Amino acid sequence: MAAVLVLNGPHRAAATPAENDVADLNSNSEISKEPAVEEVVVVAERLRLIGSATTASEGVVVNDELALTPAYRPGQLLETVPGLVVTLHSGEGKANQYLLRGYNLDHGTDLATYVDEMPVNEPSHAHGQGYTDLNFLIPELATNIRYSKGTYYSSEGDFSAVGAVHIGYTNTIDDQVSLTGGMWGYQRLLTAGSTEIGTGHLLGALELQHYDGPWSTPGDQRKINAVLRYSQGDAQRGYSLTASFYHGLWNNQTDQPQRAIAAGLISRFGSLDPSDRGIAQRANLSGQYFASVSGGRLTVSGYAFSNELSLINNFTHFLIDPVNGDQEDQHEDRKTVGGAADYTHPMRISGIDGELLAGVQARNDFVNVARFPTQHAAPIAAIDDPLGFDESDRVRLGSEAVYLQATTHWREWFRTVFGLRTDHQYGHDTGTNPGNDSRAVIEPKGSLVFQPAASSEFYVSAGRGFHSDDIRGANQARALGVPGAALIATEMGEEIGLRQELLEGKAALTFALFNLRSQSETTYNPDVGQDTAGPASRRYGYELNITYQPLRWLEFYGTISQDHARFRTPFDDGTGHVGVYLPNAPFATGSLAAYINNLGQWSGGLQLRYLSAYPLSSDDAVQGSGYHEWNADVRYAFAGGWKAAVGVFNLLNTKANAMEYWYVDRLPGEPAVGTSDVHVHPLEPLSIRVTLAKSF
């Protein structure tokens, strides 16, 4: 039978451009070109860990781990990034909640996310700054996730100071149909395939999904995804053009006050306002072009997308409007266009080898964003709006960036990576929060890399980064004379790291000590269900990742990160608690995983997800409990292209909360000032999903 290549650990250093070319080709390689052997082993080739990375906090997650990771929802594929926890505190159609390195990244602030080099984060969003909704992602098309963490990378801009994730889309896929059914009304149909047209490949995929969940009011998520992609050539010389469409409807099950559950007003899976709901639609067009020019490598990408969202939630119940309740509709209609280009060229000066990277990026957003009161999901007349729920903003945002980075190999054991990046952002609002704002920031970045042995590498890195703030909040703060709410909030980070290969390449580890200081921390405002610019903060901690492959078909992976996160000045969280703890910033995150690939006809994965306790109040007097959850995926390949899979999620039926918050709300009959309480969104109970697939 045909051979496949051996994987010695999917968590590896970010590759050089030439190595990325190999990774891109491997993701679509023709396996039949390999010589025949008598057994099938773990798929994918190890790319060199040592010699190409800038820090210990970057790497690539290869396709096989993506395929074997038990993912309850598409966004959880990102949990293959070490230390990243992806959870949810509302309905399935809403963007996930992200936590990394002591950050509650909410729905995407400080985590830059790209699909096919198209940015997913949305600034000045109706619900949260940097809102990152990955429901349009079809997991089977994802390939080779590249990740980095920290402020040290010249090519990474807005929202990337804590982390950046680049998800590729494959160029070819086996013709296939798969059906999945499971507990709590889960139903999914996927059909996909590709064919040669001319000198390129045309790929198409269609996904339909329905899911109710364990909720008292069924989630009734209805989702459709469609993708059409044409590609030609490879990552040295070639191009791709991708069009996709997503439409989703669902009922929201947002976090609920714990006292309502304790009093029996609702069940643990109930909702005080069952009319909460959401609708989203996104249409994308993206393209990439690769060329060899004058001995260097040119990469150009461009994108245009349209995004519509309506989130109807009742966060505080009867705190603001004791008659109609506090339900509101956060609505937006967004059009975005942008692109990027970079050029990498090798250089040799006075016998010293190096590489020069230069790039430009630009983006423009045209957003109509509104917030208005509703009752039972229907708009309330403006005359019944007691405290100014109504907001309507016409926002125009623009950004440009240029960057330059030089990598110099001074000795075989020592190289440097120095970069300089400049970002300029500007915005204009002609609505409820009128005004203009602009700011530019210069970001020096650098790493010293030492290689004392062929199996060891040490890194010392520092750099400046940033995240943008909502222009509506910046305009409002300026009008009120409130300091610290600039359009760009800078962040400064440092890191010392180690990358080590062990046991003759069967094991590898990375270790990083990091420090990150932010000019302005985004904080959650439950009255409007949005992020707002808060005080300055500082975090430091460590991250340890270990990969071990004792057998050709078996791999173990583990990661742990512990974090110390504090405001730099005391913060009043609005509940009478004043302190320096950052609400919802986890003390630790981690995961353990085992992967079996092609053990005869069997493949599978077993994963432990871990989120530690975390402060809920700013003085740490109230804490969230965190959770751990086991998930498993088992697959069997039959003859004739048939495959079966069983996914088991929350294997031990752990009773825990996926997310908790501490804020003031009001139930009928309570004092007008409301009551401080823990608000919880439960972790889904044991769930089993069965898939039957046929490849042609």
XYZ file of C-alpha atoms in Angstrom:
696
model
C 0.000 0.000 0.000
C 1.071 3.615 -0.379
C 3.268 5.119 2.316
C 2.662 8.333 4.165
C 5.213 10.459 5.965
C 6.095 10.252 9.652
C 5.098 12.950 12.115
C 7.404 13.675 15.026
C 5.311 16.338 16.710
C 2.820 18.794 15.260
C 3.792 21.720 17.526
C 6.850 23.026 15.797
C 8.594 26.285 15.144
C 7.175 28.727 12.676
C 8.888 27.913 9.435
C 10.983 30.036 7.183
C 9.334 31.028 3.892
C 10.943 28.086 2.121
C 9.743 25.705 4.832
C 6.256 27.195 4.683
C 6.270 26.302 1.012
C 6.916 22.687 1.985
C 4.122 22.846 4.561
C 1.729 24.211 1.974
C 2.684 21.504 -0.486
C 2.413 18.776 2.148
C -1.143 19.835 2.911
C -2.082 18.990 -0.659
C 0.567 16.415 -1.570
C -0.197 13.412 -3.732
C 0.508 10.523 -1.386
C 0.634 8.049 -4.251
C 3.995 9.451 -5.341
C 5.704 7.893 -2.302
C 7.288 4.428 -2.606
C 5.323 1.454 -1.317
C 5.863 0.018 2.181
C 4.029 -2.555 4.220
C 2.483 -0.384 6.928
C 0.792 2.954 7.346
C 2.253 5.301 9.936
C 1.404 8.697 11.350
C 0.803 11.253 8.596
C 2.867 14.414 7.925
C 6.499 15.371 7.868
C 8.375 16.947 10.747
C 9.705 20.322 9.705
C 12.814 21.453 11.502
C 12.128 22.935 14.936
C 15.532 24.427 15.490
C 17.009 27.103 13.272
C 13.966 28.924 11.934
C 11.882 30.247 14.839
C 11.972 33.798 16.173
C 10.701 32.843 19.655
C 9.561 29.828 21.657
C 5.977 31.077 21.342
C 5.292 30.346 17.706
C 4.590 27.243 15.706
C 2.427 25.327 13.274
C -0.353 22.845 14.005
C -0.373 20.364 11.141
C -3.403 18.864 9.452
C -3.408 15.523 11.235
C -3.784 17.027 14.668
C -6.581 19.259 13.382
C -8.354 16.207 11.982
C -8.017 14.209 15.215
C -8.874 16.972 17.714
C -12.328 16.425 19.292
C -13.912 19.832 18.597
C -17.418 20.514 19.922
C -17.693 23.633 17.741
C -15.525 25.060 14.894
C -13.792 27.637 17.080
C -12.404 24.910 19.326
C -9.974 23.934 16.586
C -8.013 26.925 17.883
C -7.429 25.037 21.133
C -4.665 23.212 19.266
C -2.764 26.476 19.856
C -0.881 25.910 23.158
C -2.512 27.588 26.158
C -5.593 28.863 24.305
C -9.020 28.075 25.793
C -12.078 28.533 23.570
C -15.422 28.488 25.359
C -18.879 30.042 25.070
C -21.198 32.060 27.295
C -24.194 32.385 24.999
C -25.879 30.804 21.977
C -24.007 28.625 19.476
C -24.243 31.193 16.694
C -22.382 33.829 18.689
C -18.601 34.325 18.625
C -16.636 32.205 21.082
C -14.981 33.378 24.302
C -11.163 33.210 24.158
C -8.708 33.008 27.085
C -4.912 33.030 26.739
C -1.895 33.982 28.889
C -3.949 35.432 31.729
C -6.215 37.339 29.355
C -9.944 37.176 29.073
C -9.858 38.044 25.382
C -13.659 38.197 25.346
C -14.762 37.607 21.743
C -11.384 38.311 20.168
C -9.695 41.449 21.523
C -5.904 40.861 21.487
C -6.221 37.624 19.485
C -5.776 38.368 15.776
C -7.413 35.625 13.720
C -7.217 35.049 9.964
C -8.831 32.527 7.622
C -7.089 32.240 4.257
C -5.276 35.489 5.239
C -8.614 37.313 5.580
C -8.957 39.001 9.007
C -11.881 37.819 11.126
C -11.627 40.395 13.958
C -14.038 43.306 13.648
C -13.216 46.675 15.278
C -15.906 49.015 16.664
C -18.291 46.080 16.721
C -21.875 46.122 17.992
C -21.063 43.612 20.742
C -17.330 43.528 21.447
C -14.118 45.111 20.175
C -12.341 42.685 17.858
C -15.382 40.369 17.651
C -14.209 37.078 16.079
C -16.987 34.832 14.766
C -15.639 31.595 13.260
C -18.993 29.980 12.536
C -18.282 30.416 8.809
C -15.270 28.088 9.109
C -15.721 24.541 7.762
C -13.279 22.477 9.874
C -12.565 19.907 7.147
C -11.107 22.660 4.944
C -8.732 24.030 7.583
C -5.048 23.321 7.050
C -1.819 24.082 8.910
C -2.709 26.620 11.612
C 0.198 29.022 12.187
C 0.299 30.771 15.538
C 2.419 33.291 17.424
C 2.133 34.885 20.848
C 3.509 38.242 21.952
C 4.474 41.596 20.489
C 7.661 40.485 18.684
C 6.508 39.875 15.089
C 6.720 42.671 12.535
C 4.060 41.241 10.231
C 1.404 41.116 12.994
C -0.674 44.223 13.702
C -3.976 45.075 15.367
C -5.290 42.638 18.022
C -2.130 40.462 17.880
C -0.312 41.547 21.061
C -1.378 38.439 23.000
C -1.691 36.048 20.069
C -2.215 35.671 16.338
C -3.696 32.656 14.530
C -3.590 32.079 10.757
C -5.850 29.296 9.465
C -5.178 28.109 5.929
C -7.724 26.618 3.534
C -6.820 23.517 1.558
C -6.679 23.541 -2.240
C -7.924 19.985 -2.781
C -10.129 17.571 -0.883
C -11.442 14.073 -1.525
C -14.952 13.981 -2.969
C -17.096 13.097 0.037
C -20.436 13.184 1.806
C -20.797 12.895 5.574
C -23.802 12.816 7.894
C -23.586 13.431 11.641
C -26.309 12.955 14.218
C -26.107 13.308 17.952
C -27.663 14.086 21.286
C -29.536 17.327 21.951
C -30.789 17.539 18.387
C -27.431 17.762 16.647
C -27.598 17.247 12.862
C -24.948 18.019 10.253
C -24.504 17.388 6.532
C -21.243 18.065 4.728
C -20.587 17.517 1.067
C -17.277 18.539 -0.467
C -14.994 17.762 -3.371
C -12.474 19.107 -5.827
C -11.623 18.610 -9.472
C -8.971 19.706 -11.936
C -9.964 22.528 -14.245
C -7.310 23.648 -16.664
C -4.027 23.825 -14.771
C -5.712 24.388 -11.397
C -8.183 22.918 -8.946
C -11.775 23.878 -8.217
C -12.990 23.028 -4.703
C -16.546 23.223 -3.433
C -18.095 22.523 -0.033
C -21.552 22.819 1.508
C -22.347 22.479 5.218
C -25.807 22.394 6.826
C -26.205 22.172 10.597
C -28.932 22.184 13.236
C -28.421 22.032 17.004
C -30.777 22.477 19.972
C -28.481 21.781 22.906
C -29.574 20.850 26.454
C -31.323 24.190 27.022
C -34.875 24.568 28.366
C -35.541 26.812 25.382
C -33.972 24.869 22.491
C -31.070 26.638 20.852
C -32.531 25.838 17.424
C -29.282 26.808 15.698
C -29.649 26.654 11.920
C -26.490 27.176 9.916
C -25.542 27.060 6.242
C -21.990 27.384 4.916
C -20.893 27.306 1.299
C -17.351 27.604 -0.101
C -16.090 27.766 -3.696
C -12.320 27.966 -4.264
C -10.083 27.920 -7.329
C -6.321 27.527 -6.968
C -3.362 27.061 -9.236
C 0.294 26.354 -8.545
C 1.774 26.430 -5.060
C 3.099 28.811 -2.412
C 6.135 29.666 -4.578
C 4.271 30.416 -7.789
C 0.516 30.298 -7.797
C -2.691 31.858 -6.631
C -6.047 31.091 -5.045
C -9.442 32.761 -5.113
C -12.083 31.842 -2.524
C -15.740 32.835 -2.164
C -17.830 31.771 0.824
C -21.233 32.447 2.359
C -22.544 31.865 5.891
C -26.010 32.346 7.356
C -26.998 31.467 10.921
C -30.043 31.736 13.203
C -30.198 30.715 16.872
C -31.719 31.315 20.288
C -29.335 32.845 22.827
C -28.703 31.166 26.162
C -26.653 33.907 27.775
C -25.242 33.767 31.320
C -27.934 33.731 34.043
C -27.918 34.945 37.708
C -27.052 32.154 40.103
C -29.704 33.236 42.621
C -32.449 32.677 39.998
C -31.297 29.070 39.607
C -31.008 28.562 43.376
C -34.536 29.932 43.902
C -35.979 27.593 41.278
C -37.058 30.416 38.953
C -35.207 28.672 36.139
C -33.356 25.395 35.768
C -29.600 25.237 35.355
C -30.170 25.188 31.598
C -32.965 27.756 31.633
C -33.235 31.436 30.741
C -35.071 34.329 32.378
C -35.785 35.751 28.923
C -36.324 32.897 26.451
C -36.934 35.357 23.607
C -33.200 36.220 23.378
C -31.928 35.295 19.927
C -29.461 36.083 17.161
C -29.000 36.176 13.411
C -25.743 36.469 11.456
C -24.754 36.527 7.825
C -21.326 36.847 6.238
C -20.205 36.804 2.598
C -16.461 36.645 1.840
C -14.206 37.000 -1.162
C -10.470 36.510 -0.655
C -7.466 35.830 -2.819
C -3.747 35.138 -2.546
C -0.947 35.409 -5.093
C 2.570 33.966 -4.803
C 5.503 34.679 -7.091
C 9.284 34.452 -7.219
C 10.622 37.897 -8.104
C 14.309 38.769 -8.526
C 15.443 35.938 -6.308
C 12.927 36.734 -3.577
C 9.375 35.720 -2.704
C 6.352 37.981 -3.201
C 3.043 37.312 -1.462
C -0.073 39.406 -2.099
C -3.480 38.934 -0.467
C -6.757 40.787 -0.763
C -10.252 40.453 0.666
C -13.716 41.931 0.747
C -16.508 40.824 3.039
C -19.956 41.798 4.151
C -21.157 41.017 7.665
C -24.589 41.452 9.234
C -25.419 40.695 12.859
C -28.341 41.150 15.213
C -27.847 40.037 18.842
C -30.904 40.274 21.078
C -29.957 39.800 24.747
C -31.242 40.728 28.176
C -28.129 41.059 30.329
C -29.426 42.942 33.401
C -33.146 41.948 33.248
C -35.072 44.788 35.008
C -32.235 46.981 36.287
C -32.599 49.827 33.769
C -36.218 49.515 32.664
C -38.337 48.042 35.492
C -41.434 47.947 33.266
C -40.333 46.503 29.922
C -37.096 44.868 30.984
C -33.588 45.482 29.674
C -33.595 43.373 26.525
C -31.781 45.094 23.661
C -30.824 44.497 20.049
C -27.185 45.047 19.124
C -27.213 45.388 15.368
C -24.630 46.041 12.699
C -24.172 46.035 8.953
C -20.494 46.021 7.939
C -18.613 46.195 4.640
C -14.842 45.653 4.719
C -12.123 45.747 2.064
C -8.392 45.392 2.480
C -5.201 43.679 1.499
C -1.547 43.063 2.219
C 1.689 42.465 0.368
C 5.125 41.385 1.530
C 8.425 40.610 -0.117
C 11.167 38.417 1.311
C 14.661 38.501 -0.154
C 17.822 36.690 0.924
C 20.897 38.852 1.373
C 24.605 38.323 1.956
C 26.736 41.180 3.230
C 30.457 40.755 3.977
C 30.049 36.998 4.123
C 27.099 37.187 6.545
C 23.839 35.563 5.453
C 20.507 37.185 6.122
C 17.009 37.829 4.939
C 15.043 41.039 4.485
C 11.262 41.179 4.796
C 9.194 44.237 3.816
C 5.435 44.547 3.855
C 2.386 46.798 3.675
C -1.175 46.295 4.939
C -4.384 48.309 4.573
C -8.009 47.920 5.642
C -11.220 49.967 5.487
C -14.453 49.258 7.379
C -17.833 50.864 6.673
C -20.138 50.080 9.589
C -23.696 51.000 10.466
C -24.005 49.992 14.103
C -27.034 50.435 16.379
C -28.403 49.525 19.797
C -32.061 49.825 20.690
C -34.475 48.424 23.293
C -36.643 45.394 22.602
C -39.230 43.353 24.457
C -39.841 39.717 23.522
C -37.426 40.389 20.628
C -39.675 43.162 19.213
C -38.559 46.834 19.103
C -39.942 49.197 21.750
C -41.054 52.673 20.710
C -38.513 55.400 21.438
C -40.938 57.036 23.903
C -40.586 53.949 26.123
C -36.779 54.199 26.196
C -36.218 55.493 29.756
C -32.435 55.870 29.927
C -31.285 56.268 26.368
C -30.903 52.708 25.126
C -31.144 54.007 21.585
C -27.846 54.487 19.779
C -27.200 54.667 16.066
C -23.723 55.241 14.655
C -22.394 55.509 11.130
C -18.728 54.561 11.497
C -15.914 54.735 8.957
C -12.578 53.169 9.925
C -9.276 53.017 8.105
C -5.836 51.621 8.842
C -2.485 51.356 7.090
C 0.760 49.737 8.154
C 4.278 49.308 6.817
C 6.970 47.089 8.282
C 10.554 46.036 7.721
C 12.365 43.084 9.295
C 15.955 41.875 8.975
C 17.128 38.405 9.969
C 20.922 38.093 10.246
C 22.896 34.872 10.779
C 26.021 36.247 12.486
C 27.357 32.822 13.406
C 26.108 29.261 13.085
C 25.043 29.520 16.738
C 23.710 33.094 16.771
C 21.232 35.089 14.719
C 19.162 38.245 15.259
C 15.725 39.299 14.079
C 15.084 43.044 14.224
C 11.989 44.782 12.893
C 10.210 48.095 12.793
C 6.506 48.541 12.148
C 4.336 51.651 11.861
C 0.538 51.595 12.123
C -1.833 54.460 11.454
C -5.533 54.213 12.274
C -8.306 56.735 11.888
C -12.068 56.813 12.235
C -15.151 58.958 11.839
C -18.567 58.625 13.485
C -21.568 60.697 12.401
C -24.113 59.129 14.776
C -24.885 59.081 18.479
C -21.177 59.315 19.399
C -19.957 61.836 16.800
C -16.351 62.745 16.243
C -13.101 61.966 14.498
C -10.007 60.314 15.881
C -6.667 59.133 14.563
C -3.389 57.892 15.942
C -0.120 56.461 14.700
C 2.229 54.192 16.616
C 5.798 53.067 15.942
C 6.607 49.524 17.054
C 10.216 48.352 17.344
C 10.624 44.583 17.710
C 13.583 42.278 18.135
C 14.846 38.819 19.053
C 18.280 37.387 19.868
C 18.500 33.676 19.071
C 21.237 31.409 20.426
C 21.819 27.796 19.323
C 24.407 26.191 21.639
C 23.697 22.716 20.245
C 21.908 21.177 17.298
C 18.996 20.228 19.547
C 18.704 23.450 21.588
C 17.759 27.045 20.966
C 17.363 30.031 23.329
C 15.454 33.245 22.605
C 15.418 36.733 24.104
C 12.666 38.902 22.614
C 11.016 42.277 23.138
C 8.599 44.408 21.192
C 5.817 46.927 21.124
C 2.307 46.121 19.896
C -1.219 47.448 20.252
C -4.924 46.881 20.007
C -7.419 49.381 18.674
C -10.330 50.619 20.763
C -13.922 51.243 19.721
C -14.101 54.690 18.132
C -17.502 55.225 19.735
C -15.956 54.813 23.175
C -12.962 56.982 22.277
C -15.256 59.790 21.080
C -17.491 59.453 24.119
C -14.539 59.509 26.529
C -13.079 62.596 24.878
C -16.446 64.373 25.098
C -16.650 63.549 28.812
C -13.018 64.430 29.502
C -12.145 60.859 30.503
C -8.430 60.037 29.919
C -6.938 56.760 28.709
C -9.378 55.815 25.939
C -7.224 56.423 22.859
C -8.046 54.881 19.509
C -4.846 52.818 19.819
C -3.792 51.274 23.151
C -0.133 50.261 23.100
C 1.293 47.107 24.659
C 4.910 46.282 25.487
C 6.128 42.715 25.876
C 9.296 40.783 26.694
C 10.035 37.067 26.616
C 12.820 34.569 27.348
C 12.329 31.179 25.724
C 13.792 27.723 25.129
C 13.169 25.145 22.422
C 14.624 21.685 23.042
C 14.527 18.380 21.179
C 14.929 15.211 23.286
C 15.214 11.436 22.935
C 16.675 11.575 19.447
C 13.769 13.584 18.099
C 10.990 11.572 19.712
C 10.245 14.364 22.193
C 10.355 18.142 22.106
C 9.536 20.962 24.494
C 9.219 24.713 24.455
C 9.332 26.940 27.511
C 8.678 30.685 27.664
C 8.747 33.307 30.438
C 6.738 36.329 29.325
C 5.852 39.819 30.485
C 3.228 42.082 28.923
C 2.156 45.617 29.879
C -0.956 47.191 28.358
C -1.782 50.886 28.236
C -5.513 50.107 28.470
C -7.260 46.883 29.431
C -10.608 46.163 27.821
C -13.276 45.508 30.475
C -16.786 44.136 30.212
C -19.758 46.488 30.708
C -22.856 44.357 31.437
C -25.255 47.296 31.070
C -24.604 47.344 27.347
C -23.044 43.905 26.924
C -19.906 45.419 25.397
C -16.195 45.902 26.023
C -14.955 49.315 27.110
C -11.442 50.730 27.552
C -10.251 50.271 31.135
C -7.099 50.971 33.191
C -3.552 49.904 32.391
C -2.496 46.366 33.273
C 0.503 44.063 33.578
C 0.853 40.311 33.167
C 3.704 37.894 33.565
C 3.879 34.132 33.572
C 5.257 31.045 31.903
C 4.173 28.488 29.326
C 5.450 24.920 28.925
C 4.618 22.639 25.974
C 5.776 19.028 25.575
C 5.337 16.645 22.633
C 6.310 12.958 22.877
C 5.955 10.265 20.237
C 6.872 6.868 21.722
C 5.514 4.914 18.746
C 5.087 5.682 15.071
C 1.294 5.726 15.411
C 0.993 7.295 18.888
C 1.672 10.823 20.125
C 1.159 12.635 23.431
C 0.949 16.379 23.859
C 0.648 18.583 26.943
C 0.680 22.301 27.694
C 0.393 24.370 30.876
C 0.484 28.126 31.368
C 0.362 29.988 34.689
C -0.253 33.706 34.734
C -0.149 36.687 37.108
C -2.455 39.486 35.894
C -3.094 42.791 37.683
C -4.375 46.298 36.994
C -1.683 48.907 37.568
C -4.143 51.072 39.519
C -7.143 50.032 41.671
C -10.279 49.369 39.640
C -13.921 49.713 40.730
C -15.851 46.891 39.064
C -19.235 48.541 39.734
C -20.304 46.116 42.472
C -18.644 47.806 45.459
C -15.436 45.817 45.035
C -12.238 47.768 44.373
C -8.929 46.086 43.654
C -6.223 45.274 41.127
C -7.347 41.813 39.992
C -8.547 41.517 36.406
C -12.025 39.947 36.263
C -12.107 36.675 34.295
C -8.322 36.546 33.843
C -7.470 32.864 34.465
C -4.633 31.923 36.812
C -3.770 28.931 34.600
C -4.832 27.111 31.452
C -3.734 23.803 29.991
C -4.500 20.680 28.027
C -3.400 17.071 27.600
C -3.940 15.067 24.442
C -3.211 11.673 22.940
C -3.428 11.063 19.188
C -3.605 7.729 17.364
C -3.354 7.840 13.597
C -3.695 4.929 11.153
C -3.308 2.098 13.634
C -4.680 -0.299 11.084
C -8.099 1.133 10.264
C -8.281 3.023 13.595
C -7.589 6.694 14.382
C -8.638 8.926 17.230
C -7.915 11.544 19.841
C -8.405 11.982 23.581
C -8.176 15.482 25.064
C -8.351 17.109 28.487
C -9.268 20.819 28.479
C -8.396 22.767 31.638
C -9.360 26.257 32.809
C -8.324 27.199 36.345
C -10.195 29.360 38.815
C -10.231 33.077 37.999
C -11.211 36.340 39.749
C -14.733 37.577 39.191
C -14.516 40.720 41.330
C -11.611 43.150 41.109
C -10.504 42.363 44.685
C -10.619 38.560 44.092
C -13.222 38.200 46.854
C -15.471 36.417 44.343
C -13.954 33.723 42.138
C -15.064 31.647 39.184
C -14.475 27.944 39.636
C -13.039 27.041 36.237
C -13.429 23.507 34.898
C -11.797 20.497 33.284
C -13.391 18.447 30.528
C -12.454 15.223 28.727
C -13.361 14.808 25.049
C -12.725 11.848 22.740
C -12.974 11.035 19.061
C -12.709 7.509 17.589
C -12.634 6.775 13.849
C -12.660 3.607 11.735
C -11.980 3.337 7.999
C -13.916 0.618 6.140
C -13.235 -0.667 2.645
C -14.651 1.192 -0.323
C -14.108 4.710 1.080
C -16.562 4.366 3.962
C -15.666 5.847 7.356
C -17.382 6.019 10.725
C -16.601 8.239 13.702
C -17.909 8.666 17.242
C -17.295 11.883 19.152
C -17.883 11.915 22.910
C -17.810 15.334 24.560
C -17.647 15.951 28.315
C -16.827 12.265 28.629
C -17.167 12.195 32.438
C -20.309 14.370 32.417
C -18.550 17.013 34.528
C -20.959 19.528 36.053
C -19.276 22.895 35.699
C -19.714 26.336 34.186
C -18.231 27.151 30.803
C -18.056 30.813 31.871
C -18.966 32.946 34.892
C -19.311 36.696 35.435
C -19.893 39.001 38.413
C -22.110 42.021 37.916
C -25.313 43.772 39.008
C -28.734 42.900 37.631
C -32.287 43.076 38.965
C -35.127 40.578 39.135
C -38.772 41.618 39.667
C -39.422 42.671 43.270
C -35.771 43.345 44.101
C -34.427 46.785 45.144
C -34.113 49.321 42.338
C -30.314 49.418 42.712
C -30.155 45.750 41.760
C -28.166 42.863 43.213
C -24.573 41.804 42.666
C -24.450 38.152 41.683
C -22.467 35.489 39.882
C -23.889 34.879 36.408
C -23.217 31.462 34.882
C -23.368 29.661 31.571
C -23.199 25.903 32.189
C -20.871 23.530 30.424
C -22.818 21.211 28.141
C -23.346 17.728 29.660
C -22.234 14.428 28.134
C -22.883 14.509 24.399
C -22.347 11.816 21.755
C -22.199 12.409 17.999
C -21.951 9.719 15.311
C -20.683 10.377 11.793
C -20.942 8.204 8.695
C -18.926 9.372 5.684
C -18.281 8.172 2.155
C -15.343 9.246 -0.006
C -15.488 8.832 -3.761
